[in-house]
Amino acid sequence: MIAAILAGGRSSRFGEEKLLYRVDGKPLITHTIERLVKAENIEEVVVITFKEKEHEFKKLGLKILIDKFKIGPIGGVYTALVELGDVFIAAGDMPNINPEFVDYIIKKFHRSRPMVCVPLWPNGYLEPLHAAYSEEFLPVLENQIKKREYMLGKAIKNARTCYIQIESLPLEWRESLFNINTKRDLKKFKGASRE
Ligand SMILES: Nc1nc2c(ncn2[C@@H]2O[C@H](COP(=O)(O)OP(=O)(O)OP(=O)(O)O)[C@@H](O)[C@H]2O)c(=O)[nH]1
Ligand SMILES: [Mg+2]
């Protein structure tokens, strides 16, 4: 499966483009990609971003697709599904992605053929930017985008979805869902202590 990395955000909480911010000598998005490609079920990584940011990511040697929507993650997921077919979606700001967890989600996805296979917290909170999507989900997205309803979680709840109960997974997999939103979050990123 191809991994599509969403990289069109404004980094407003971070204060500058967080995905290009260098941590341990490399851009944050490179940490995310290095983790993703370790998953056995990920063959290739493609970055979904806006035209204005294309150049910066291209300089890193990354394959880019342009998100023309600018309506938030839902537009990035839509772009990925139209251009690539079934994909694993990840946010670019997830440097602790656990390849085993990614493989687990993709295997579940292939087994039950849902529209979306997404991690779910006990409080009902979803992790739509760490999930596998089928192109069969496109009509649901189109329907919502047409109505200018841009909540990705709402589309997922209206789809044929396989939920992965996070509380039943190995505890250490949870760090896969960690994402960097502020400069303070960088301190929690264990990059420095890893090999
Ligand atoms: N392609 C695409 N990616 C997006 C879009 N909005 C957010 N993202 C990406 O989705 C991921 C998670 O988003 P956030 O953590 O909210 O990042 P952000 O929007 O850059 O940051 P804030 O402005 O602080 O909310 C990041 O990797 C963003 O780059 C979008 O409209 N299109
Ligand atoms: Mg985030």
Short mmCIF file of C-alpha atoms and ligand atoms in Angstrom, two decimals:
data_model
loop_
_atom_site.label_atom_id
_atom_site.label_comp_id
_atom_site.label_asym_id
_atom_site.label_seq_id
_atom_site.Cartn_x
_atom_site.Cartn_y
_atom_site.Cartn_z
CA MET A 1 0.00 0.00 0.00
CA ILE A 2 1.12 3.56 -0.64
CA ALA A 3 1.43 5.87 2.36
CA ALA A 4 0.12 9.40 1.76
CA ILE A 5 1.49 11.97 4.18
CA LEU A 6 -0.60 15.06 4.81
CA ALA A 7 1.64 18.11 4.72
CA GLY A 8 -0.58 21.05 3.88
CA GLY A 9 -1.21 22.43 7.35
CA ARG A 10 -0.50 25.96 8.56
CA SER A 11 1.58 25.01 11.61
CA SER A 12 -0.14 27.90 13.39
CA ARG A 13 0.47 26.47 16.86
CA PHE A 14 4.12 25.75 16.02
CA GLY A 15 4.83 29.18 14.56
CA GLU A 16 6.76 28.15 11.44
CA GLU A 17 6.52 25.21 9.00
CA LYS A 18 6.91 22.38 11.50
CA LEU A 19 7.40 19.63 8.93
CA LEU A 20 10.62 21.26 7.69
CA TYR A 21 11.84 22.08 11.22
CA ARG A 22 15.06 20.18 11.81
CA VAL A 23 15.20 17.77 14.74
CA ASP A 24 18.33 15.66 15.25
CA GLY A 25 19.69 16.99 11.98
CA LYS A 26 16.73 16.27 9.74
CA PRO A 27 13.32 17.73 8.97
CA LEU A 28 10.43 16.45 11.08
CA ILE A 29 8.71 14.99 8.01
CA THR A 30 11.82 12.90 7.27
CA HIS A 31 11.53 11.27 10.72
CA THR A 32 7.91 10.40 9.96
CA ILE A 33 8.78 8.96 6.55
CA GLU A 34 11.70 6.91 7.87
CA ARG A 35 9.34 5.24 10.35
CA LEU A 36 6.61 4.61 7.78
CA VAL A 37 8.83 2.92 5.22
CA LYS A 38 9.87 0.39 7.87
CA ALA A 39 6.35 -1.06 7.69
CA GLU A 40 6.32 -4.20 5.54
CA ASN A 41 3.04 -3.21 3.94
CA ILE A 42 4.21 0.26 2.86
CA GLU A 43 5.80 0.31 -0.60
CA GLU A 44 6.05 3.99 -1.27
CA VAL A 45 5.49 7.37 0.34
CA VAL A 46 3.81 10.36 -1.32
CA VAL A 47 3.42 13.81 0.23
CA ILE A 48 0.11 15.70 -0.14
CA THR A 49 0.57 19.44 0.12
CA PHE A 50 -0.35 22.81 -1.35
CA LYS A 51 1.20 24.28 -4.50
CA GLU A 52 3.02 26.98 -2.48
CA LYS A 53 4.80 24.38 -0.38
CA GLU A 54 5.59 21.97 -3.21
CA HIS A 55 9.06 23.33 -3.89
CA GLU A 56 10.33 22.93 -0.32
CA PHE A 57 9.26 19.29 -0.11
CA LYS A 58 10.56 18.54 -3.60
CA LYS A 59 13.97 19.73 -2.45
CA LEU A 60 13.93 16.85 0.04
CA GLY A 61 13.52 14.48 -2.91
CA LEU A 62 9.94 13.60 -2.01
CA LYS A 63 7.16 12.65 -4.40
CA ILE A 64 4.42 15.29 -4.20
CA LEU A 65 0.72 15.52 -5.02
CA ILE A 66 -1.05 18.87 -4.89
CA ASP A 67 -4.06 19.37 -2.63
CA LYS A 68 -6.17 22.00 -4.40
CA PHE A 69 -8.85 22.13 -1.73
CA LYS A 70 -7.41 23.95 1.27
CA ILE A 71 -10.25 22.76 3.48
CA GLY A 72 -8.20 20.80 6.01
CA PRO A 73 -7.24 17.12 6.21
CA ILE A 74 -10.44 15.98 4.47
CA GLY A 75 -9.18 17.62 1.26
CA GLY A 76 -5.81 15.90 1.62
CA VAL A 77 -7.43 12.49 2.09
CA TYR A 78 -9.71 13.12 -0.90
CA THR A 79 -6.73 14.10 -3.09
CA ALA A 80 -4.80 10.99 -2.04
CA LEU A 81 -7.70 8.62 -2.77
CA VAL A 82 -8.44 10.16 -6.18
CA GLU A 83 -4.81 10.05 -7.27
CA LEU A 84 -3.53 6.89 -5.59
CA GLY A 85 -6.46 4.59 -4.84
CA ASP A 86 -6.35 2.79 -1.48
CA VAL A 87 -3.84 4.45 0.87
CA PHE A 88 -2.52 4.55 4.39
CA ILE A 89 -2.85 8.17 5.54
CA ALA A 90 -0.44 9.63 8.07
CA ALA A 91 0.13 13.16 9.32
CA GLY A 92 3.57 14.56 8.59
CA ASP A 93 4.02 15.52 12.25
CA MET A 94 4.08 11.93 13.62
CA PRO A 95 7.78 11.14 14.15
CA ASN A 96 7.18 8.16 16.45
CA ILE A 97 5.10 6.11 14.02
CA ASN A 98 5.33 2.44 14.89
CA PRO A 99 5.70 0.31 11.71
CA GLU A 100 4.18 -2.72 13.46
CA PHE A 101 1.03 -0.74 14.26
CA VAL A 102 0.83 0.45 10.64
CA ASP A 103 1.14 -3.15 9.40
CA TYR A 104 -1.54 -4.22 11.88
CA ILE A 105 -3.99 -1.62 10.53
CA ILE A 106 -3.27 -2.50 6.90
CA LYS A 107 -3.72 -6.22 7.56
CA LYS A 108 -7.08 -5.58 9.22
CA PHE A 109 -8.02 -3.38 6.28
CA HIS A 110 -7.22 -6.12 3.75
CA ARG A 111 -9.06 -8.71 5.81
CA SER A 112 -12.37 -6.89 6.27
CA ARG A 113 -12.41 -4.55 3.21
CA PRO A 114 -14.04 -1.58 4.97
CA MET A 115 -14.04 1.97 3.59
CA VAL A 116 -11.81 3.06 6.46
CA CYS A 117 -9.86 1.26 9.16
CA VAL A 118 -9.16 3.75 11.98
CA PRO A 119 -7.89 3.66 15.57
CA LEU A 120 -10.52 4.60 18.17
CA TRP A 121 -9.99 5.80 21.77
CA PRO A 122 -12.44 4.69 24.50
CA ASN A 123 -13.84 8.25 24.66
CA GLY A 124 -14.90 8.06 21.01
CA TYR A 125 -12.00 10.12 19.65
CA LEU A 126 -10.69 8.87 16.29
CA GLU A 127 -7.19 8.93 14.81
CA PRO A 128 -8.07 9.58 11.14
CA LEU A 129 -4.52 10.68 10.30
CA HIS A 130 -3.13 7.22 11.16
CA ALA A 131 -5.57 5.05 9.22
CA ALA A 132 -6.11 2.99 6.07
CA TYR A 133 -8.63 4.22 3.48
CA SER A 134 -10.33 2.56 0.52
CA GLU A 135 -11.21 4.44 -2.65
CA GLU A 136 -14.74 3.24 -1.95
CA PHE A 137 -14.80 5.99 0.68
CA LEU A 138 -14.68 8.67 -2.06
CA PRO A 139 -18.46 9.03 -2.58
CA VAL A 140 -18.92 9.63 1.17
CA LEU A 141 -16.22 12.33 1.09
CA GLU A 142 -17.64 13.92 -2.07
CA ASN A 143 -21.05 14.08 -0.51
CA GLN A 144 -19.72 15.89 2.55
CA ILE A 145 -17.39 18.25 0.69
CA LYS A 146 -20.30 19.23 -1.57
CA LYS A 147 -22.23 20.21 1.54
CA ARG A 148 -19.17 22.09 2.84
CA GLU A 149 -18.95 19.82 5.84
CA TYR A 150 -15.24 19.42 6.37
CA MET A 151 -15.12 17.21 9.45
CA LEU A 152 -13.25 14.06 8.41
CA GLY A 153 -14.40 12.26 11.55
CA LYS A 154 -18.02 12.82 10.58
CA ALA A 155 -17.45 11.22 7.15
CA ILE A 156 -15.77 8.24 8.82
CA LYS A 157 -18.69 7.79 11.17
CA ASN A 158 -21.02 7.76 8.14
CA ALA A 159 -18.94 5.12 6.35
CA ARG A 160 -18.47 1.35 6.52
CA THR A 161 -15.67 1.62 9.03
CA CYS A 162 -13.54 -0.87 10.91
CA TYR A 163 -12.61 0.56 14.30
CA ILE A 164 -9.42 -0.49 16.03
CA GLN A 165 -9.88 -0.29 19.78
CA ILE A 166 -6.73 1.38 21.05
CA GLU A 167 -7.15 0.07 24.60
CA SER A 168 -6.78 -3.51 23.36
CA LEU A 169 -3.41 -2.88 21.67
CA PRO A 170 0.09 -3.09 23.16
CA LEU A 171 0.62 0.03 25.29
CA GLU A 172 3.83 0.97 23.52
CA TRP A 173 1.99 1.32 20.20
CA ARG A 174 0.28 4.45 21.50
CA GLU A 175 3.36 6.55 20.92
CA SER A 176 2.75 5.98 17.20
CA LEU A 177 -0.15 8.45 17.51
CA PHE A 178 1.97 11.18 19.08
CA ASN A 179 2.13 14.29 16.92
CA ILE A 180 3.99 17.55 17.20
CA ASN A 181 1.79 20.61 17.37
CA THR A 182 3.83 23.06 19.46
CA LYS A 183 7.52 23.68 20.09
CA ARG A 184 7.00 22.24 23.57
CA ASP A 185 5.99 18.94 21.97
CA LEU A 186 9.52 18.69 20.57
CA LYS A 187 10.74 17.97 24.10
CA LYS A 188 8.47 14.96 24.26
CA PHE A 189 9.83 13.68 20.98
CA LYS A 190 12.31 11.04 21.94
CA GLY A 191 14.31 11.42 18.74
CA ALA A 192 17.49 12.39 20.57
CA SER A 193 17.55 9.20 22.63
CA ARG A 194 17.00 6.81 19.76
CA GLU A 195 19.44 5.09 17.49
N1 LIG B 1 -2.82 18.13 2.46
C1 LIG B 1 -3.25 18.75 3.56
N2 LIG B 1 -2.67 18.52 4.75
C2 LIG B 1 -3.13 19.17 5.85
C3 LIG B 1 -4.19 20.11 5.77
N3 LIG B 1 -4.43 20.60 7.02
C4 LIG B 1 -3.55 19.98 7.84
N4 LIG B 1 -2.75 19.13 7.15
C5 LIG B 1 -1.67 18.29 7.67
O1 LIG B 1 -2.27 17.40 8.59
C6 LIG B 1 -1.39 17.13 9.67
C7 LIG B 1 -2.06 17.35 11.01
O2 LIG B 1 -2.53 18.69 11.11
P1 LIG B 1 -2.23 19.63 12.36
O3 LIG B 1 -1.50 18.92 13.42
O4 LIG B 1 -3.48 20.35 12.73
O5 LIG B 1 -1.21 20.64 11.67
P2 LIG B 1 -1.38 22.09 11.17
O6 LIG B 1 -2.73 22.29 10.56
O7 LIG B 1 -0.21 22.34 10.31
O8 LIG B 1 -1.18 22.89 12.51
P3 LIG B 1 -2.10 23.98 13.27
O9 LIG B 1 -2.20 25.16 12.33
O10 LIG B 1 -1.32 24.29 14.51
O11 LIG B 1 -3.39 23.29 13.53
C8 LIG B 1 -0.16 18.00 9.46
O12 LIG B 1 0.87 17.18 8.94
C9 LIG B 1 -0.61 19.04 8.46
O13 LIG B 1 0.44 19.46 7.61
C10 LIG B 1 -4.78 20.36 4.48
O14 LIG B 1 -5.68 21.18 4.31
N5 LIG B 1 -4.28 19.65 3.43
MG MG B 2 -1.02 17.49 14.66
#
